[in-house]
mmCIF file of C-alpha atoms in Angstrom:
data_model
loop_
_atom_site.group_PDB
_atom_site.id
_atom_site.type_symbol
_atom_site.label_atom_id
_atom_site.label_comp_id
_atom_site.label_asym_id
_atom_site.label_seq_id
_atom_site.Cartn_x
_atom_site.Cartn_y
_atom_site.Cartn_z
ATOM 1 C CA UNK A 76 -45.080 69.439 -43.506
ATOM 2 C CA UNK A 77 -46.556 68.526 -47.004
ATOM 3 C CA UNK A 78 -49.244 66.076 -47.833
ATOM 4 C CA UNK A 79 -49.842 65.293 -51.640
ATOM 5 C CA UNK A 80 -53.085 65.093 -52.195
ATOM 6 C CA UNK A 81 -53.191 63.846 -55.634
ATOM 7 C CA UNK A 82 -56.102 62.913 -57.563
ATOM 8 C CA UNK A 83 -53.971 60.294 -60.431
ATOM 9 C CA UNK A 84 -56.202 57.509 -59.152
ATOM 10 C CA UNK A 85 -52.741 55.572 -58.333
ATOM 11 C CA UNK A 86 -50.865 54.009 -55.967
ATOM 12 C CA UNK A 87 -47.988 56.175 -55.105
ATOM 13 C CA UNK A 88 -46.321 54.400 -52.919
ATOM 14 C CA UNK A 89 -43.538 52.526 -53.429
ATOM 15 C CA UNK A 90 -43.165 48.971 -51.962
ATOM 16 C CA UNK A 91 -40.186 48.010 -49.491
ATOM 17 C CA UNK A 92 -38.834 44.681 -49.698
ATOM 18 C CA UNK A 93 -36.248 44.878 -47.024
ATOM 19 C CA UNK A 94 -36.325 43.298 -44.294
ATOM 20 C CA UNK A 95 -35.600 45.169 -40.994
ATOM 21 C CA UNK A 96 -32.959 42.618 -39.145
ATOM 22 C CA UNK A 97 -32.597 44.486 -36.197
ATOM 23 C CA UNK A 98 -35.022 42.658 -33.824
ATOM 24 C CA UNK A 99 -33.045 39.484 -35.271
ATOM 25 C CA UNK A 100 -29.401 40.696 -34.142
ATOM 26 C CA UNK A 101 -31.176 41.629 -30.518
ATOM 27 C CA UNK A 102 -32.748 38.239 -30.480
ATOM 28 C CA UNK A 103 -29.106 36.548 -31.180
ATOM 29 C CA UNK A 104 -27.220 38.487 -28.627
ATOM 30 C CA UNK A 105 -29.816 37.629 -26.111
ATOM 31 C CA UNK A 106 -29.144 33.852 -26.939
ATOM 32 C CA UNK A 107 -25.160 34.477 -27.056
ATOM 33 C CA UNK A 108 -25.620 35.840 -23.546
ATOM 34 C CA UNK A 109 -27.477 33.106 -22.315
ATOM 35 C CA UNK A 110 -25.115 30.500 -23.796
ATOM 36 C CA UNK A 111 -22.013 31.967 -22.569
ATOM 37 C CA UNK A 112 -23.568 32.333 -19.145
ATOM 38 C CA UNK A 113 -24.877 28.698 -19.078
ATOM 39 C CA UNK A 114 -21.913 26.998 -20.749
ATOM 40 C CA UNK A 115 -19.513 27.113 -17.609
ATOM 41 C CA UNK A 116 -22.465 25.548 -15.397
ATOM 42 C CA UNK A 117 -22.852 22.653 -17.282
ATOM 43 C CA UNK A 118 -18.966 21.280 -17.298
ATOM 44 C CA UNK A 119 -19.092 17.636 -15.836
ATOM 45 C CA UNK A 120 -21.708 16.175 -16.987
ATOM 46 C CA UNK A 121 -20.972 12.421 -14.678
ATOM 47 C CA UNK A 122 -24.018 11.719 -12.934
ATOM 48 C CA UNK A 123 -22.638 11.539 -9.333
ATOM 49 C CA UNK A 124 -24.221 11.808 -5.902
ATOM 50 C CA UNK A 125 -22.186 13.840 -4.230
ATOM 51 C CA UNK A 126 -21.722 14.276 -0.068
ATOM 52 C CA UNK A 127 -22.719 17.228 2.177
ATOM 53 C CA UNK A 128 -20.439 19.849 3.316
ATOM 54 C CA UNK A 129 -20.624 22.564 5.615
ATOM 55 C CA UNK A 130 -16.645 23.746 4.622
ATOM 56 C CA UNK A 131 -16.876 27.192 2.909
ATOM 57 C CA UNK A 132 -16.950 27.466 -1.005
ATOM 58 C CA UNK A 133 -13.397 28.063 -2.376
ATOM 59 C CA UNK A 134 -13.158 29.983 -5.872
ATOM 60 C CA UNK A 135 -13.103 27.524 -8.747
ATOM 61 C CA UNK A 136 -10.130 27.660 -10.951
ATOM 62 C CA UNK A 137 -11.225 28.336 -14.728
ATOM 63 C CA UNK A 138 -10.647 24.969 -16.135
ATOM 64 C CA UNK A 139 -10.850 22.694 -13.421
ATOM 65 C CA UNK A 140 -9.403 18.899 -13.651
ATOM 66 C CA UNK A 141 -12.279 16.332 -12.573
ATOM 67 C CA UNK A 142 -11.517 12.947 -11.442
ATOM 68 C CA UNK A 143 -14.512 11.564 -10.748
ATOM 69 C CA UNK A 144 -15.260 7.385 -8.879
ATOM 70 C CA UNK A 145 -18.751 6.823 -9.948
ATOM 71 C CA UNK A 146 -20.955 4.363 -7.830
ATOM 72 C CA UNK A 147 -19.811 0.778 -9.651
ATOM 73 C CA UNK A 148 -16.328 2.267 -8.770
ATOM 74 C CA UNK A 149 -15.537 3.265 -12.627
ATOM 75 C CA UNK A 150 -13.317 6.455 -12.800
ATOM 76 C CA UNK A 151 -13.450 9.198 -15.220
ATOM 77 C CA UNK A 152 -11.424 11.735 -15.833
ATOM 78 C CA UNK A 153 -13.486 14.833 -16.704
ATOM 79 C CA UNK A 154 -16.243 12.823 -18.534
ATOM 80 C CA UNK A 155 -14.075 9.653 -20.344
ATOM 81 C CA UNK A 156 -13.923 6.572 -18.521
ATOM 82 C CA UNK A 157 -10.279 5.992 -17.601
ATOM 83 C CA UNK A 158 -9.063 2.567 -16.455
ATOM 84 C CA UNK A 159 -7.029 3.043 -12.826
ATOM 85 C CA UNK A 160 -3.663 2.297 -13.942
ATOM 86 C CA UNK A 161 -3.575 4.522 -17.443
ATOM 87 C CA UNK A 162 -5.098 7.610 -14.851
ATOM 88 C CA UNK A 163 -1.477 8.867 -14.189
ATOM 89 C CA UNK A 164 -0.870 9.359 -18.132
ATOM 90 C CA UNK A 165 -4.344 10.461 -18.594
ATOM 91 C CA UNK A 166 -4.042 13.557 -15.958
ATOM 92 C CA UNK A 167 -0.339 14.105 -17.841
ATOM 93 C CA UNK A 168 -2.389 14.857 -21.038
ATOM 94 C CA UNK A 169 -5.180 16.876 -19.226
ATOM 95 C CA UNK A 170 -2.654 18.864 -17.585
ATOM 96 C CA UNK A 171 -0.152 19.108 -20.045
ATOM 97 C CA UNK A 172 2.357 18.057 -17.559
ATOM 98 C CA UNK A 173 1.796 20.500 -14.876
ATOM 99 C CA UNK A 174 2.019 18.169 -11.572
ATOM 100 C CA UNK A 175 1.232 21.892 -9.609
ATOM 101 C CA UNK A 176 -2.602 21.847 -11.144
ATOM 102 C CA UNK A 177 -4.925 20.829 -8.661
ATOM 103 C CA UNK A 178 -7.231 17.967 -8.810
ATOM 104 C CA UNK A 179 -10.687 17.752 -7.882
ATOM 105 C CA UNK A 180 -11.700 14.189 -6.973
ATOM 106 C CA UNK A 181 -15.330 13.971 -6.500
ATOM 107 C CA UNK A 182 -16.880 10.279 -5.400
ATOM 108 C CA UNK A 183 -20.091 8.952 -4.994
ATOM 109 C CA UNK A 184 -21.155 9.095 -1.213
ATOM 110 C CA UNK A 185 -21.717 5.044 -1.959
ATOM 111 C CA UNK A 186 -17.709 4.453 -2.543
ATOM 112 C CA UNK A 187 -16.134 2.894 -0.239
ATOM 113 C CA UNK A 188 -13.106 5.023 1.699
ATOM 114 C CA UNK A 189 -10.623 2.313 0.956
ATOM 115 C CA UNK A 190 -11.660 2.776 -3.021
ATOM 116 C CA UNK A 191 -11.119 6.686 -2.812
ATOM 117 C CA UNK A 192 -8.389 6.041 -0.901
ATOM 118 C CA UNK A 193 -6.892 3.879 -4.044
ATOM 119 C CA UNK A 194 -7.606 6.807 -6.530
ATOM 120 C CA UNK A 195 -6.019 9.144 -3.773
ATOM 121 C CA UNK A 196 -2.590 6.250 -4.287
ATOM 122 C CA UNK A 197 -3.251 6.277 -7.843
ATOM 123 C CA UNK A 198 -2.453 10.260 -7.999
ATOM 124 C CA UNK A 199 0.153 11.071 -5.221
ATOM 125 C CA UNK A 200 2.288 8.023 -7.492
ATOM 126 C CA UNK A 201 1.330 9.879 -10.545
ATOM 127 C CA UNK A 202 2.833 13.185 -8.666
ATOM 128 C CA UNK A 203 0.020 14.915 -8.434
ATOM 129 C CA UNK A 204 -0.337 16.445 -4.727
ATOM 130 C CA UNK A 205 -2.837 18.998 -5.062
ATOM 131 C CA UNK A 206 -6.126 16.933 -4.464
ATOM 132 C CA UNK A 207 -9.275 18.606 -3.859
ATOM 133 C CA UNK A 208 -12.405 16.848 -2.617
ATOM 134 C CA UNK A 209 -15.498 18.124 -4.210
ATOM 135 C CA UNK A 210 -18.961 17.943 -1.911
ATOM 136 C CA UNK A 211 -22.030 19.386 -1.912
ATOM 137 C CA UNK A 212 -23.084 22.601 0.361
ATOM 138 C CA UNK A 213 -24.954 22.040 3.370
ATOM 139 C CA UNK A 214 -28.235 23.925 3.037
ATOM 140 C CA UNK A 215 -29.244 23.405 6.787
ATOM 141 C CA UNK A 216 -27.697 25.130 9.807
ATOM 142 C CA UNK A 217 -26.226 22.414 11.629
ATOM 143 C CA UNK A 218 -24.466 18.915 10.841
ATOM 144 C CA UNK A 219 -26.355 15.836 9.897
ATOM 145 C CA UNK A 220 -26.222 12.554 11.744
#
């Protein structure tokens, strides 16, 4: 080890002007992590009240098709406003044609059955046979009233 002990009177060292990014890359990846974790949760964004169910979870498909009958009986597809007899086209485009994909029809616990039962017409026309009905989990043990 070797000091200089110099007696010039100067300053000997030299400044640095570079800037050390690497606590800026960790910072970003720690954000990209977040985002990619949070970005799935957060794909229909229809403000719905949603039923209780005590059926077990099913895994969720990876893109899932939402149909969704909102409380003044509007539907959406996803999160655009569809008008009931363009859904069958609509669902062709979100779909790309593929009558097999299933369909996750989530109502309002407000909607009438006879209006879910419409939307339920509108998609076995449109050929679509693979309905799913999308509830909330039961947190409590046993049924509700």
């Amino acid at each position: 080890m070797a000091v200089n002990l110099g007696s010039n009177g100067g300053d000997d060292l030299v400044e640095n002007a570079e800037i050390n990014i690497t606590p800026f890359i960790d910072v970003i990846l720690v954000l990209m992590i977040i985002f990619m974790v949070a970005a799935p949760l957060s794909t229909v964004g229809v403000p719905v009240e949603l039923p209780t169910s005590s059926a077990p979870q099913q895994p969720r498909p990876d893109k899932p098709v939402y149909v969704s009958i909102k409380s003044d009986l509007s539907v959406t597809l996803g999160e655009d406003a569809v008008a009931r007899p363009n859904l069958g086209t609509a669902l062709d485009d979100a779909t790309k044609g593929n009558k097999d994909e299933r369909i996750f029809l989530r109502a309002d616990k407000g909607v009438p059955y006879g209006e879910l039962m419409q939307v339920m017409n509108l998609l076995r026309s449109a050929g679509y046979l693979k309905v799913g009905l999308v509830g909330l989990e039961e947190t409590s043990g046993g049924a509700q009233p």
